[in-house]
Amino acid sequence: MRIRRLDIVGFKSFMDKTVVAFDDGVTGVVGPNGCGKSNVADSIRWVLGEQSARQLRGRSMEDVIFNGSESKPPLSMAEVILTFENDRPSELPPQFQGYSEITVGRRLFRTGESEYLINGVQARLLDVSDIFLGSGVGRTAYSIIEQGRIGQIVSARPEDRRAIIEEAAGITKYKKRREAAERKMDATVQNLTRVADIVQELGKQLEALNRQARKAEKYKALRAQIRELELRSAAARYLEITATRRAAEERQAALRSEEVELVARVAELDAALEQDRARLSEGEALLAALSAREHELASQLRVSEVSQEAAAREVEQIAERTRAQAGEVEGLKIQAEALGPGPRRPPPTPRSPPTRASSPRSSGSARTSAPGSRRTAPRPTTSPAARHTSMVRGPGTWRRSARPASSSSASTSSAAPRRSSSSEPAPSSSRTRRSSSPSARSSPRSAPASRRSSRSSATTRATAAACAAS
């Protein structure tokens, strides 16, 4: 196997990628001291699997990574790739015999991680060592002889010199394989010894294991029987639950139908209740209207009764006044006959009591008019009965009109005798009335005035008392 190419990146003094080609013949690296000539040999030793930092002239493995300079920063990884020409494929492992070139690479990171690559595929250090066994290439092989290596070989122990000779003879590979086979045989012997010990120990426990096995078989049988019984019990329970469920579903369906009927019945009852409530409300409204009507009719009845009583009293008063006026007229006739002969006027015909009595003022004014003066129609006045009638027309004013009617009638009845007793008898003719004294002529005029004042004062007092009572 011949080295064809060496790629270095970040290894010691090689910051940038450096490619060293090894053509046919001898390739030499020439330069002053400290230019990094020995770093090329160290990179080849390192990529072949060197694990000792002292062999690489460093204190630790991280020293092989470029640490930087004044103008360049340090790197975080060192990588070396070595390419070989496969001129003897029979000496390589079977998986690598078909390649014309074999590439071996190694990477080291500052975190301490390390990787080995064979043809770009990550591999183990053991795989790298197997490739170079018997080829004279390796970290301890004779293919790399640095300064002082010849002195080490001459002064080395016989065992070390034998290893170099065996490597040159190509028997190192077989010795390594034999050592590996011996190690495997030793491991197998140890495993057999351990198995024998285990068998011997298990032989001692065989009776106990047999008893445990019988118990385990019995347990399995009982467990299967229990399983079967549980399945039967579960099946019976399932059938029972199914029957119960069907009965419950039927009961639920019946209850749902009953619930539907009850809901419909409740709806009907609610509708009937609403109708009853509506009729009750109408009845209450009608009852309230009838009560109001009853109260109104009762009020009108009381007003009518009071009006009737007042009208009856008024009629009695009018009848009394009519009788008093008739007596007064008869007295005047007697006085006129006693005063002497003269032209006689037909006696006044007594009038029947009208429904609306004329006021004394109108009669007095008719009596005191002179015979020769122009007669005028009597001024229409409102009698106490008419005033009472006007006051009792409204349904709410009967209390106010009850007392004034009685008081006015009382005042009228009291005023009539007073006038008949105080007034002098006057002749029936107008001439006799003109020849009478002034006091006799003025007495009929002053009587209606006094009656009016007394009537108005009595009416005022009665109205005030009725208002206070209401």
Coordinates of C-alpha atoms in Angstrom, one line a residue:
M1 CA 0.0 0.0 0.0
R2 CA 1.4 3.4 -1.0
I3 CA 0.4 6.8 0.4
R4 CA -1.0 8.9 -2.4
R5 CA -2.4 12.0 -0.7
L6 CA -2.5 13.7 2.7
D7 CA -5.2 16.4 3.6
I8 CA -4.6 18.4 6.8
V9 CA -7.1 21.0 8.3
G10 CA -6.6 22.5 11.8
F11 CA -3.9 20.1 12.9
K12 CA -1.2 21.9 14.9
S13 CA 0.2 24.7 12.7
F14 CA -2.0 23.9 9.7
M15 CA -4.9 26.3 10.0
D16 CA -5.9 26.3 6.3
K17 CA -6.5 23.2 4.4
T18 CA -3.2 21.7 3.2
V19 CA -2.9 19.0 0.6
V20 CA 0.4 17.0 0.3
A21 CA 0.6 14.7 -2.8
F22 CA 3.0 11.8 -2.8
D23 CA 3.9 10.9 -6.4
D24 CA 6.2 8.1 -7.6
G25 CA 9.7 8.3 -6.3
V26 CA 10.9 10.1 -3.2
T27 CA 9.0 13.0 -1.8
G28 CA 10.9 15.3 0.6
V29 CA 9.8 18.1 2.8
V30 CA 12.5 20.8 3.2
G31 CA 12.4 23.9 5.4
P32 CA 13.9 25.8 8.3
N33 CA 13.6 24.8 11.9
G34 CA 10.1 25.4 13.3
C35 CA 8.3 25.6 9.9
G36 CA 6.2 22.4 10.7
K37 CA 8.1 19.6 8.9
S38 CA 7.6 17.2 11.9
N39 CA 3.9 18.1 12.0
V40 CA 3.4 16.2 8.7
A41 CA 4.8 13.0 10.2
D42 CA 2.8 13.6 13.4
S43 CA -0.4 13.9 11.4
I44 CA 0.2 10.6 9.6
R45 CA 0.9 8.9 13.0
W46 CA -2.3 10.5 14.5
V47 CA -4.6 9.5 11.6
L48 CA -3.4 5.9 11.9
G49 CA -4.7 5.8 15.5
E50 CA -2.0 7.1 17.8
Q51 CA -3.5 7.6 21.3
S52 CA -0.5 9.0 23.2
A53 CA -0.1 12.8 23.2
R54 CA 3.6 12.4 24.2
Q55 CA 4.3 10.6 21.0
L56 CA 2.8 13.6 19.2
R57 CA 5.0 16.0 21.2
G58 CA 2.1 17.4 23.2
R59 CA 0.7 17.4 26.8
S60 CA -2.9 16.6 25.9
M61 CA -4.7 15.6 22.8
E62 CA -6.3 19.0 22.5
D63 CA -2.8 20.4 21.7
V64 CA -3.1 19.0 18.2
I65 CA -5.9 21.5 17.4
F66 CA -4.8 24.9 16.0
N67 CA -4.8 27.4 18.9
G68 CA -4.7 30.5 16.8
S69 CA -2.1 33.3 16.3
E70 CA -1.9 37.0 16.4
S71 CA -3.8 37.4 13.1
K72 CA -5.9 34.2 13.0
P73 CA -8.5 32.8 15.5
P74 CA -8.3 29.3 17.0
L75 CA -10.2 26.5 15.4
S76 CA -12.6 24.1 17.1
M77 CA -11.7 20.9 15.1
A78 CA -8.7 19.2 13.7
E79 CA -9.1 16.8 10.7
V80 CA -6.6 14.6 8.8
I81 CA -7.4 12.4 5.8
L82 CA -4.9 9.9 4.4
T83 CA -5.4 8.3 1.0
F84 CA -3.7 4.9 0.1
E85 CA -3.3 3.1 -3.2
N86 CA -4.7 -0.4 -3.0
D87 CA -2.0 -2.3 -4.9
R88 CA -2.3 -5.5 -2.8
P89 CA -6.0 -6.1 -2.2
S90 CA -5.5 -9.6 -1.0
E91 CA -3.8 -8.4 2.2
L92 CA -6.9 -6.3 3.1
P93 CA -10.1 -7.4 4.7
P94 CA -12.7 -8.8 2.3
Q95 CA -15.0 -5.7 2.5
F96 CA -12.2 -3.4 1.3
Q97 CA -10.6 -5.6 -1.5
G98 CA -12.7 -4.1 -4.3
Y99 CA -11.6 -0.5 -3.8
S100 CA -8.6 0.9 -5.8
E101 CA -8.0 3.6 -3.1
I102 CA -8.7 3.5 0.6
T103 CA -9.3 6.8 2.5
V104 CA -8.7 6.9 6.3
G105 CA -9.7 10.0 8.3
R106 CA -9.8 11.2 11.9
R107 CA -11.5 14.2 13.5
L108 CA -11.0 15.7 17.0
F109 CA -13.2 18.4 18.5
R110 CA -12.4 20.6 21.5
T111 CA -15.3 19.0 23.4
G112 CA -13.2 15.7 23.4
E113 CA -15.2 13.8 20.8
S114 CA -13.3 11.9 18.3
E115 CA -14.4 10.2 15.0
Y116 CA -12.7 7.7 12.6
L117 CA -13.7 7.5 9.0
I118 CA -13.0 4.8 6.4
N119 CA -14.0 5.9 2.8
G120 CA -16.1 8.6 4.3
V121 CA -18.1 6.2 6.6
Q122 CA -17.8 6.4 10.4
A123 CA -15.9 3.4 11.8
R124 CA -14.1 2.1 14.9
L125 CA -10.4 2.3 15.8
L126 CA -10.3 -1.5 15.6
D127 CA -11.4 -1.4 12.0
V128 CA -8.6 1.0 11.2
S129 CA -6.0 -1.2 12.8
D130 CA -7.3 -4.4 11.0
I131 CA -6.8 -2.7 7.7
F132 CA -3.1 -2.0 8.3
L133 CA -2.2 -5.3 10.0
G134 CA 0.7 -7.0 8.1
S135 CA 1.1 -4.1 5.7
G136 CA 3.9 -2.4 7.6
V137 CA 1.7 0.7 8.0
G138 CA 0.7 1.6 11.6
R139 CA 1.5 3.7 14.5
T140 CA 4.1 1.1 15.7
A141 CA 5.1 -0.3 12.3
Y142 CA 8.5 0.2 10.6
S143 CA 7.1 2.3 7.8
I144 CA 7.5 5.5 9.8
I145 CA 10.9 6.0 11.2
E146 CA 11.5 9.4 12.6
Q147 CA 14.5 11.0 14.1
G148 CA 16.0 8.8 16.9
R149 CA 14.0 5.8 15.8
I150 CA 17.1 3.8 14.6
G151 CA 18.8 4.2 18.0
Q152 CA 15.6 3.0 19.7
I153 CA 15.5 -0.1 17.5
V154 CA 19.2 -0.9 18.2
S155 CA 18.9 -0.4 21.9
A156 CA 15.4 -1.9 22.3
R157 CA 14.7 -5.1 24.1
P158 CA 14.6 -8.4 22.2
E159 CA 10.8 -8.5 22.4
D160 CA 10.5 -5.1 20.7
R161 CA 12.9 -5.9 18.0
R162 CA 11.1 -9.2 17.4
A163 CA 7.8 -7.3 16.9
I164 CA 9.5 -5.1 14.3
I165 CA 10.9 -8.2 12.5
E166 CA 7.5 -10.0 12.6
E167 CA 5.8 -6.9 11.2
A168 CA 8.3 -6.8 8.4
A169 CA 7.7 -10.6 7.8
G170 CA 3.9 -10.1 7.7
I171 CA 3.1 -12.5 10.5
T172 CA 1.8 -9.8 12.9
K173 CA -1.6 -10.1 11.5
Y174 CA -1.9 -13.8 12.2
K175 CA -0.5 -13.4 15.7
K176 CA -3.1 -10.7 16.4
R177 CA -5.8 -13.0 15.1
R178 CA -4.5 -15.9 17.2
E179 CA -4.4 -13.7 20.3
A180 CA -8.0 -12.7 19.6
A181 CA -9.0 -16.3 19.1
E182 CA -7.3 -17.3 22.4
R183 CA -9.1 -14.5 24.2
K184 CA -12.4 -15.7 22.8
M185 CA -11.5 -19.3 23.8
D186 CA -10.7 -18.1 27.3
A187 CA -13.9 -16.2 27.5
T188 CA -15.8 -19.3 26.3
V189 CA -14.0 -21.5 28.9
Q190 CA -15.0 -19.1 31.6
N191 CA -18.6 -19.1 30.3
L192 CA -18.6 -22.9 30.3
T193 CA -17.3 -22.9 33.9
R194 CA -20.0 -20.5 34.9
V195 CA -22.7 -22.6 33.1
A196 CA -21.4 -25.7 35.0
D197 CA -21.6 -23.9 38.3
I198 CA -25.2 -22.8 37.4
V199 CA -26.1 -26.4 36.4
Q200 CA -24.7 -27.8 39.6
E201 CA -26.5 -25.2 41.6
L202 CA -29.8 -25.9 39.8
G203 CA -29.3 -29.6 40.3
K204 CA -29.3 -29.0 44.0
Q205 CA -32.6 -27.0 43.6
L206 CA -34.1 -29.5 41.1
E207 CA -36.4 -31.2 43.7
A208 CA -37.6 -27.9 44.9
L209 CA -38.1 -26.8 41.4
N210 CA -40.0 -30.0 40.6
R211 CA -42.3 -29.3 43.6
Q212 CA -42.7 -25.7 42.4
A213 CA -43.4 -27.0 38.9
R214 CA -46.1 -29.3 40.1
K215 CA -47.6 -26.5 42.2
A216 CA -47.5 -24.2 39.2
E217 CA -49.3 -26.8 37.0
K218 CA -51.9 -27.3 39.8
Y219 CA -52.2 -23.5 40.0
K220 CA -52.7 -23.3 36.3
A221 CA -55.4 -26.0 36.4
L222 CA -57.2 -24.3 39.3
R223 CA -56.8 -21.0 37.6
A224 CA -58.4 -22.4 34.4
Q225 CA -61.2 -23.9 36.5
I226 CA -61.7 -20.6 38.3
R227 CA -61.7 -18.8 35.0
E228 CA -64.4 -21.2 33.7
L229 CA -66.5 -20.7 36.8
E230 CA -66.1 -17.0 36.6
L231 CA -67.2 -17.1 32.9
R232 CA -70.3 -19.1 33.8
S233 CA -71.1 -16.8 36.7
A234 CA -70.6 -13.8 34.4
A235 CA -72.9 -15.3 31.8
A236 CA -75.6 -16.0 34.3
R237 CA -75.2 -12.5 35.7
Y238 CA -75.3 -11.1 32.2
L239 CA -78.6 -12.9 31.5
E240 CA -80.1 -11.8 34.7
I241 CA -79.0 -8.2 34.1
T242 CA -80.4 -8.4 30.5
A243 CA -83.7 -9.6 31.8
T244 CA -83.7 -6.9 34.5
R245 CA -82.8 -4.3 31.8
R246 CA -85.7 -5.4 29.6
A247 CA -88.1 -5.2 32.4
A248 CA -86.8 -1.8 33.4
E249 CA -87.1 -0.6 29.7
E250 CA -90.7 -1.8 29.6
R251 CA -91.4 -0.1 32.9
Q252 CA -89.7 3.0 31.6
A253 CA -91.8 3.0 28.4
A254 CA -94.9 2.6 30.5
L255 CA -93.9 5.4 32.8
R256 CA -93.1 7.6 29.8
S257 CA -96.5 7.0 28.3
E258 CA -98.1 7.7 31.7
E259 CA -95.9 10.8 31.9
V260 CA -97.2 11.9 28.4
E261 CA -100.8 11.4 29.5
L262 CA -100.2 13.3 32.8
V263 CA -98.5 16.1 30.9
A264 CA -101.5 16.3 28.6
R265 CA -103.9 16.2 31.6
V266 CA -101.9 18.9 33.3
A267 CA -102.0 21.0 30.1
E268 CA -105.8 20.5 30.0
L269 CA -106.1 21.5 33.6
D270 CA -103.9 24.5 33.1
A271 CA -106.1 25.6 30.2
A272 CA -109.3 25.0 32.2
L273 CA -107.6 26.9 35.1
E274 CA -106.8 29.8 32.8
Q275 CA -110.4 29.9 31.5
D276 CA -111.7 29.8 35.1
R277 CA -109.3 32.6 36.0
A278 CA -110.5 34.6 33.0
R279 CA -114.2 34.0 34.0
L280 CA -113.3 34.9 37.6
S281 CA -111.7 38.1 36.4
E282 CA -114.8 38.9 34.2
G283 CA -117.0 38.1 37.2
E284 CA -114.9 40.3 39.5
A285 CA -115.1 43.1 36.9
L286 CA -118.8 42.6 36.6
L287 CA -119.2 42.5 40.3
A288 CA -117.2 45.7 40.7
A289 CA -119.4 47.4 38.0
L290 CA -122.6 46.1 39.7
S291 CA -121.3 47.3 43.1
A292 CA -120.5 50.7 41.6
R293 CA -123.9 50.8 39.9
E294 CA -125.6 49.7 43.2
H295 CA -123.7 52.5 45.0
E296 CA -124.7 55.0 42.4
L297 CA -128.4 53.8 42.5
A298 CA -128.3 53.9 46.3
S299 CA -127.0 57.5 46.1
Q300 CA -129.6 58.5 43.6
L301 CA -132.3 56.8 45.8
R302 CA -131.2 58.8 48.8
V303 CA -131.1 62.0 46.7
S304 CA -134.6 61.2 45.4
E305 CA -135.9 60.6 48.9
V306 CA -134.4 63.8 50.1
S307 CA -135.7 65.6 47.1
Q308 CA -139.2 64.2 47.7
E309 CA -139.1 65.2 51.4
A310 CA -137.9 68.7 50.4
A311 CA -140.7 69.0 47.7
A312 CA -143.3 67.8 50.2
R313 CA -142.1 70.4 52.8
E314 CA -142.1 73.0 50.1
V315 CA -145.7 72.1 49.0
E316 CA -146.8 72.4 52.7
Q317 CA -145.1 75.7 53.0
I318 CA -146.7 77.0 49.8
A319 CA -150.1 75.8 51.0
E320 CA -149.5 77.6 54.3
R321 CA -148.5 80.8 52.5
T322 CA -151.5 80.5 50.2
R323 CA -153.8 80.1 53.2
A324 CA -152.1 83.1 54.9
Q325 CA -152.4 85.2 51.7
A326 CA -156.1 84.2 51.4
G327 CA -156.7 85.3 55.0
E328 CA -154.8 88.5 54.3
V329 CA -157.0 89.2 51.3
E330 CA -160.2 88.6 53.3
G331 CA -158.9 91.0 55.9
L332 CA -158.2 93.6 53.3
K333 CA -161.7 93.1 51.9
I334 CA -163.2 93.7 55.3
Q335 CA -161.1 96.8 55.9
A336 CA -162.0 98.2 52.5
E337 CA -165.7 97.7 53.2
A338 CA -165.3 99.3 56.6
L339 CA -163.6 102.4 55.2
G340 CA -166.6 103.4 53.1
P341 CA -168.4 103.2 49.8
G342 CA -166.5 103.6 46.7
P343 CA -165.8 102.0 43.4
R344 CA -165.3 98.4 44.2
R345 CA -162.9 96.2 42.4
P346 CA -163.7 92.6 42.0
P347 CA -162.2 90.5 44.7
P348 CA -159.2 88.6 43.6
T349 CA -159.8 85.0 42.9
P350 CA -157.7 82.8 45.1
R351 CA -155.2 80.8 43.0
S352 CA -154.5 77.2 43.4
P353 CA -151.0 76.4 44.7
P354 CA -148.7 76.1 41.7
T355 CA -145.9 73.8 41.4
R356 CA -143.4 76.7 41.4
A357 CA -144.6 79.2 44.0
S358 CA -144.2 82.9 43.2
S359 CA -141.9 84.8 45.5
P360 CA -143.4 87.3 48.0
R361 CA -141.5 90.0 46.3
S362 CA -143.5 89.7 43.1
S363 CA -146.8 89.7 45.0
G364 CA -145.8 92.7 47.1
S365 CA -144.7 94.7 44.1
A366 CA -148.1 94.0 42.5
R367 CA -150.0 95.2 45.6
T368 CA -148.0 98.4 46.0
S369 CA -148.4 99.6 42.4
A370 CA -150.6 102.7 42.0
P371 CA -153.9 102.4 40.2
G372 CA -153.1 105.1 37.7
S373 CA -149.6 103.9 37.0
R374 CA -148.7 101.7 34.1
R375 CA -148.8 98.1 34.9
T376 CA -145.8 96.0 34.1
A377 CA -145.5 92.3 34.0
P378 CA -144.2 90.8 37.2
R379 CA -140.4 90.1 37.1
P380 CA -139.9 86.3 37.0
T381 CA -138.3 85.2 40.2
T382 CA -137.2 81.8 41.4
S383 CA -139.0 80.4 44.3
P384 CA -137.3 78.5 47.0
A385 CA -138.7 75.2 45.7
A386 CA -137.2 76.0 42.3
R387 CA -133.9 76.9 43.8
H388 CA -134.0 73.6 45.8
T389 CA -134.9 71.7 42.6
S390 CA -131.9 73.2 40.8
M391 CA -129.6 72.3 43.7
V392 CA -130.7 68.6 44.0
R393 CA -130.5 67.8 40.3
G394 CA -126.9 66.5 40.5
P395 CA -126.4 63.2 42.3
G396 CA -123.5 64.5 44.4
T397 CA -125.1 67.7 45.7
W398 CA -128.1 66.4 47.6
R399 CA -126.5 66.9 51.0
R400 CA -125.8 70.5 50.2
S401 CA -129.4 71.1 49.0
A402 CA -131.2 69.3 51.9
R403 CA -130.8 71.9 54.6
P404 CA -131.1 75.1 52.4
A405 CA -134.5 73.9 51.2
S406 CA -135.9 73.4 54.7
S407 CA -134.3 76.6 56.0
S408 CA -135.6 78.6 53.1
S409 CA -139.1 77.1 53.6
A410 CA -138.8 77.8 57.4
S411 CA -137.8 81.3 56.8
T412 CA -140.6 81.8 54.3
S413 CA -143.2 80.3 56.7
S414 CA -141.9 82.5 59.6
A415 CA -141.9 85.6 57.4
A416 CA -145.5 85.2 56.4
P417 CA -147.2 85.5 59.8
R418 CA -144.8 88.3 60.7
R419 CA -146.0 90.3 57.7
S420 CA -149.6 89.6 58.4
S421 CA -149.3 90.8 62.0
S422 CA -147.2 93.9 61.3
S423 CA -148.9 95.2 58.2
E424 CA -152.0 97.3 58.4
P425 CA -155.2 96.4 56.5
A426 CA -155.3 98.3 53.3
P427 CA -158.4 99.0 51.2
S428 CA -159.0 96.9 48.2
S429 CA -159.2 99.9 45.8
S430 CA -156.2 101.7 44.5
R431 CA -157.6 105.1 45.6
T432 CA -157.9 104.1 49.2
R433 CA -154.3 102.8 49.1
R434 CA -153.2 106.2 47.6
S435 CA -155.0 108.1 50.4
S436 CA -153.5 106.0 53.2
S437 CA -150.6 107.2 55.3
P438 CA -147.1 106.9 54.1
S439 CA -146.3 104.4 56.8
A440 CA -149.1 102.2 55.6
R441 CA -148.0 102.6 52.0
S442 CA -144.4 101.7 52.8
S443 CA -145.1 98.7 55.0
P444 CA -146.0 96.4 52.1
R445 CA -142.7 97.4 50.3
S446 CA -140.5 97.0 53.4
A447 CA -141.9 93.5 54.2
P448 CA -140.6 91.8 51.0
A449 CA -137.2 93.4 51.5
S450 CA -137.0 92.1 55.1
R451 CA -138.1 88.7 54.0
R452 CA -135.5 88.6 51.2
S453 CA -132.7 89.6 53.6
S454 CA -133.8 87.0 56.2
R455 CA -134.1 84.3 53.5
S456 CA -130.7 85.0 52.0
S457 CA -129.0 85.0 55.4
A458 CA -130.7 81.7 56.3
T459 CA -129.8 80.2 53.0
T460 CA -126.2 81.3 53.4
R461 CA -126.0 79.7 56.9
A462 CA -127.7 76.5 55.8
T463 CA -125.3 76.2 52.8
A464 CA -122.2 76.7 55.0
A465 CA -123.5 74.1 57.5
A466 CA -124.2 71.6 54.7
C467 CA -120.7 72.1 53.2
A468 CA -119.1 71.6 56.6
A469 CA -121.2 68.4 57.2
S470 CA -120.2 67.0 53.8

